[in-house]
PDB file of C-alpha atoms in Angstrom:
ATOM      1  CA  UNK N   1     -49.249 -36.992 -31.003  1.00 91.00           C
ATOM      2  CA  UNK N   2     -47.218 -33.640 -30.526  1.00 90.00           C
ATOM      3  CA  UNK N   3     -48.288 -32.357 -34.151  1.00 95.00           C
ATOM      4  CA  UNK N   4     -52.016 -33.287 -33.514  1.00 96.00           C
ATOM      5  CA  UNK N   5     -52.028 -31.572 -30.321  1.00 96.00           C
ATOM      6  CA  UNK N   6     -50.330 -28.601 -31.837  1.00 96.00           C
ATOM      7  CA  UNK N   7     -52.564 -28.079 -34.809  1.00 97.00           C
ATOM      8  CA  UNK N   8     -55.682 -28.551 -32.070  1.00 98.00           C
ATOM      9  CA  UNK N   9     -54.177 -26.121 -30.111  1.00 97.00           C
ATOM     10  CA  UNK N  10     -54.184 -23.982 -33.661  1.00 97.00           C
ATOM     11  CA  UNK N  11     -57.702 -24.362 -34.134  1.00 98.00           C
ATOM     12  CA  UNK N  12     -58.777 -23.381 -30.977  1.00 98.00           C
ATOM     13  CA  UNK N  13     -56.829 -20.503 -30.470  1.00 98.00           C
ATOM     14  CA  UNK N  14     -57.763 -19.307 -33.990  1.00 98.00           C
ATOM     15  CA  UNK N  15     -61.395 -20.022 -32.437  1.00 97.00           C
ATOM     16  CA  UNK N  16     -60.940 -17.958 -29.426  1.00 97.00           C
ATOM     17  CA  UNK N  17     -59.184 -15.347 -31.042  1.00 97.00           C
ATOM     18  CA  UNK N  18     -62.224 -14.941 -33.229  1.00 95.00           C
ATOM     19  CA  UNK N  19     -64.785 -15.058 -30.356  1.00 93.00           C
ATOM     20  CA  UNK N  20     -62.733 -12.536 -28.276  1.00 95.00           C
ATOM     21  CA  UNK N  21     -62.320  -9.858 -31.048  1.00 95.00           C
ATOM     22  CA  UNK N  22     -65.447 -10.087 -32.007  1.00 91.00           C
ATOM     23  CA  UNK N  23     -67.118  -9.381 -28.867  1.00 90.00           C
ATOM     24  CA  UNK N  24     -64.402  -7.394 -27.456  1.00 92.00           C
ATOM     25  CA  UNK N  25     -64.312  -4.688 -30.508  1.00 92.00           C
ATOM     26  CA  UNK N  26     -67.667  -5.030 -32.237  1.00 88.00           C
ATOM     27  CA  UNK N  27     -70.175  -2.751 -30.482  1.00 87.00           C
ATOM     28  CA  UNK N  28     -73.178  -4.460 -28.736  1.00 82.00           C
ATOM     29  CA  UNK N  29     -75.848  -3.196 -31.196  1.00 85.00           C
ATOM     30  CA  UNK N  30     -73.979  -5.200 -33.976  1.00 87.00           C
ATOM     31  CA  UNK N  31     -73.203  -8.396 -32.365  1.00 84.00           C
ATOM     32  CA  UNK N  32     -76.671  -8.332 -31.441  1.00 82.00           C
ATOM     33  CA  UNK N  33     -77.782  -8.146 -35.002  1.00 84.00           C
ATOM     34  CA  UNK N  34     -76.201 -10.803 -35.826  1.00 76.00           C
ATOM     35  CA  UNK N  35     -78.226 -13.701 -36.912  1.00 61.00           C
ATOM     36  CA  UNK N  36     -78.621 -16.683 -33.460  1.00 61.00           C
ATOM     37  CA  UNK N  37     -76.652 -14.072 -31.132  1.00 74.00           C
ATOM     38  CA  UNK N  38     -76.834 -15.066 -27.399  1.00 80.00           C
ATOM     39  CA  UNK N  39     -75.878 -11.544 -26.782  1.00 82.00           C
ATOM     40  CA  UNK N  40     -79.685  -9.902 -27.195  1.00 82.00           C
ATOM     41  CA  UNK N  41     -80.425 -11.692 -23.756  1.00 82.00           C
ATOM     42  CA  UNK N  42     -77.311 -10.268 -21.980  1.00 83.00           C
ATOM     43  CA  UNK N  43     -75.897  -6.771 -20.871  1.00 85.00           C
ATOM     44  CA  UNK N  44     -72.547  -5.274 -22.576  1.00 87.00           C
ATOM     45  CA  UNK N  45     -70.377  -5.431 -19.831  1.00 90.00           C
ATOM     46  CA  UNK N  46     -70.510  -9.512 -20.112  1.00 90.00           C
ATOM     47  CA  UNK N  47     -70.016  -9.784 -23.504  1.00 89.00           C
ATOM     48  CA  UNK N  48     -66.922  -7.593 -23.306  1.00 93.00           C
ATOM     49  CA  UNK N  49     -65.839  -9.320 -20.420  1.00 94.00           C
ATOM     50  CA  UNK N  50     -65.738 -12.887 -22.371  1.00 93.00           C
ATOM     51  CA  UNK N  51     -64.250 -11.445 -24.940  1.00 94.00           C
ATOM     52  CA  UNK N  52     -61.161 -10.689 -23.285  1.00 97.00           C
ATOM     53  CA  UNK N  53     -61.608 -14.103 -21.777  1.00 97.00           C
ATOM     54  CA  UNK N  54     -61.405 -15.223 -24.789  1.00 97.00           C
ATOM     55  CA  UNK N  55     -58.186 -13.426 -26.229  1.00 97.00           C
ATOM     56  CA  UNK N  56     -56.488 -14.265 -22.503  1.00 97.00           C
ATOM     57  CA  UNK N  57     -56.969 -17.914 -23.529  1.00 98.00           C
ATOM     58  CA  UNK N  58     -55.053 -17.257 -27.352  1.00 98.00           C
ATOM     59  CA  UNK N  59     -52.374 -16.314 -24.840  1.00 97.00           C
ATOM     60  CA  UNK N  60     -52.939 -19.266 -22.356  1.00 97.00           C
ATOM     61  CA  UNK N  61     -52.637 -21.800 -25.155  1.00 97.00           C
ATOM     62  CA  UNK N  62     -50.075 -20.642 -27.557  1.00 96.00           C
ATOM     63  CA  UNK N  63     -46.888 -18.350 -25.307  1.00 96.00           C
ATOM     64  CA  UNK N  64     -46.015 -20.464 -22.439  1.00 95.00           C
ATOM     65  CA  UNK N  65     -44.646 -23.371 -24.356  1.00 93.00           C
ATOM     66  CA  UNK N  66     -43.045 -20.296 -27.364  1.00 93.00           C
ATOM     67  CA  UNK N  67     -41.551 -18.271 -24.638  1.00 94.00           C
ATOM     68  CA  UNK N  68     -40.516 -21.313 -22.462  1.00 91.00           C
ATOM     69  CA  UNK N  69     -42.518 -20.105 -19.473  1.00 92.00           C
ATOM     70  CA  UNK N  70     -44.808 -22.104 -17.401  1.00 93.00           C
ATOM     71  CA  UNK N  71     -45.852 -24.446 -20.170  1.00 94.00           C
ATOM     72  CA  UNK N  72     -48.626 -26.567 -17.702  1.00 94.00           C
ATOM     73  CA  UNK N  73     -50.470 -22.864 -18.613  1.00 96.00           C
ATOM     74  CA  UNK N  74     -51.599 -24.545 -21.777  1.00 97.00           C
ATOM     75  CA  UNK N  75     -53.129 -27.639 -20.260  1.00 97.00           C
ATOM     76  CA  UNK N  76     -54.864 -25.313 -17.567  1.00 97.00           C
ATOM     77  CA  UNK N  77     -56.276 -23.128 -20.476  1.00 98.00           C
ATOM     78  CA  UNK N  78     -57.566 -25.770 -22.336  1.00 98.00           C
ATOM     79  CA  UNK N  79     -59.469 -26.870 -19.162  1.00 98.00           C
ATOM     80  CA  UNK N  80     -60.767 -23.561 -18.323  1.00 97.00           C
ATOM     81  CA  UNK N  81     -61.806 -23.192 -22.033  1.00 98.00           C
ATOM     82  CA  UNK N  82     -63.634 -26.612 -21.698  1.00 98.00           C
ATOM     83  CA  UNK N  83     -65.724 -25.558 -18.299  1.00 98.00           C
ATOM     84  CA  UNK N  84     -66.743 -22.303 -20.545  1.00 97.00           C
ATOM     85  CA  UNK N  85     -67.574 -24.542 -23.150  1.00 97.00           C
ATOM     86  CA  UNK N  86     -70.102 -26.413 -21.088  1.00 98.00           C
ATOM     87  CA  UNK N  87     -71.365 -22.446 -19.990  1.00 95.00           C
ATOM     88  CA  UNK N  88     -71.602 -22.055 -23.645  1.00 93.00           C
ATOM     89  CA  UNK N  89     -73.540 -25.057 -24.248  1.00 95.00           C
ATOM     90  CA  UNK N  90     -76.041 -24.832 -21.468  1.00 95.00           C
ATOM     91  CA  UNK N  91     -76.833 -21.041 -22.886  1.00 91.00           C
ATOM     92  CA  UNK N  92     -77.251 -22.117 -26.792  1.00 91.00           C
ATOM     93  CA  UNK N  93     -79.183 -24.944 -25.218  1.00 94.00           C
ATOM     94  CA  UNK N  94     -81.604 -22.708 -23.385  1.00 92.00           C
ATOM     95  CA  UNK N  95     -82.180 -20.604 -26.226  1.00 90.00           C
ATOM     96  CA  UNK N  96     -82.798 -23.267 -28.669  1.00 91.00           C
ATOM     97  CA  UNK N  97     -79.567 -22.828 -30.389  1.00 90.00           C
ATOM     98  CA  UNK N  98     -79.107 -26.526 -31.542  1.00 93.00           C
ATOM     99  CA  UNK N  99     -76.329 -25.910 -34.131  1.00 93.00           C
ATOM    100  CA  UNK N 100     -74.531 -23.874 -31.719  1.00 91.00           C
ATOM    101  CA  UNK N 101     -74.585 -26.550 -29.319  1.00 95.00           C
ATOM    102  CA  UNK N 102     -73.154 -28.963 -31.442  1.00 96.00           C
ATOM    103  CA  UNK N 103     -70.778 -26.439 -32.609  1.00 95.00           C
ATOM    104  CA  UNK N 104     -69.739 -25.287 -29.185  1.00 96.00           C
ATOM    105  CA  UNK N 105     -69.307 -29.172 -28.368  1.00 97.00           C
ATOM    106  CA  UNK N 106     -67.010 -29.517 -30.749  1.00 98.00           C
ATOM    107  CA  UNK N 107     -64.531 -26.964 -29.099  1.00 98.00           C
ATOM    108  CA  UNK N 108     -65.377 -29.021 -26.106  1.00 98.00           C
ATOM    109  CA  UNK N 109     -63.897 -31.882 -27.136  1.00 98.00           C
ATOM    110  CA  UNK N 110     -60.855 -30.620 -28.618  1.00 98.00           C
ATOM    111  CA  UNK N 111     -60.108 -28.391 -25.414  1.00 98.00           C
ATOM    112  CA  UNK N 112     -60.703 -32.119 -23.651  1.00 98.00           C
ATOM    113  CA  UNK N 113     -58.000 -33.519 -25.925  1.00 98.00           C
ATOM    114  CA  UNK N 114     -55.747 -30.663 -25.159  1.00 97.00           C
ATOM    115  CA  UNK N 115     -55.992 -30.995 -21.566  1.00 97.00           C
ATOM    116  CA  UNK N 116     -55.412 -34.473 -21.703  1.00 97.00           C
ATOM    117  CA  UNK N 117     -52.430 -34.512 -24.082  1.00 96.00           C
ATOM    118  CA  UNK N 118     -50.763 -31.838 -22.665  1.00 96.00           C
ATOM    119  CA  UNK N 119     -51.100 -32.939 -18.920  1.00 95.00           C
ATOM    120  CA  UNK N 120     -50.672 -36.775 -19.900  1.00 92.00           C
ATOM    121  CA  UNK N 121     -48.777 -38.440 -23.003  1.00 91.00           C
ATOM    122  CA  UNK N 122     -47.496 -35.370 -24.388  1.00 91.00           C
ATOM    123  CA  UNK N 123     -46.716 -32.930 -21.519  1.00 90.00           C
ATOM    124  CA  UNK N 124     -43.981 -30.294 -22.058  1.00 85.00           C
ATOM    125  CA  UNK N 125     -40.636 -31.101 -20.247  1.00 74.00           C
ATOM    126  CA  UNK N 126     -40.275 -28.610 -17.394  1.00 62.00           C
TER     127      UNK N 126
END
């Protein structure tokens, strides 16, 4: 159970970490270039602000349990990621972005399986 949490934890930091350098660095004329973009319907100063949203939660899922520091942070992060999922969802949704929804559901459901592992059956020791 530890190693499947682990490598879930992986895949969605690796997914966040994406997401928040690519919003975070790319200018807004580019990301909104890019094919299925949410950002054409939204100002810079959001997109930038998820980004770092995004690289805060790299940090929320993978250092507390490394550096031995409030490890319920991970947990928390995978919850807060989940609740933005759902954000995420009801935006792709709106705009018709089907894929994206499923895709965006699929982080959902592995931030659920954090949360749930981390503050049930495989919690760190405090």
């Amino acid at each position: 159970m530890d190693l499947a949490l682990w490598i879930a934890t992986a895949v969605l930091a690796a997914v966040a970490l994406l997401g928040g350098v690519t919003k975070t660095f790319l200018s807004k004329a580019r990301l909104d270039s890019m094919e299925g973009t949410w950002t054409t319907v939204t100002s810079a100063g959001p997109v930038k602000a998820l980004g770092i949203v995004e690289l805060l939660a790299v940090a929320g899922l993978i250092l507390p349990p490394i550096v031995g520091i409030a490890p319920v942070l991970v947990p928390v992060t995978a919850t807060c990621w989940a609740v933005l999922m759902v954000g995420a969802m009801v935006t792709h949704g709106r705009l018709g972005q089907t894929r994206l929804v499923a895709l965006t559901g699929t982080y959902l459901a592995i931030a659920v399986f954090i949360a749930w592992g981390r503050f049930g059956p495989a919690a760190f020791a405090a």
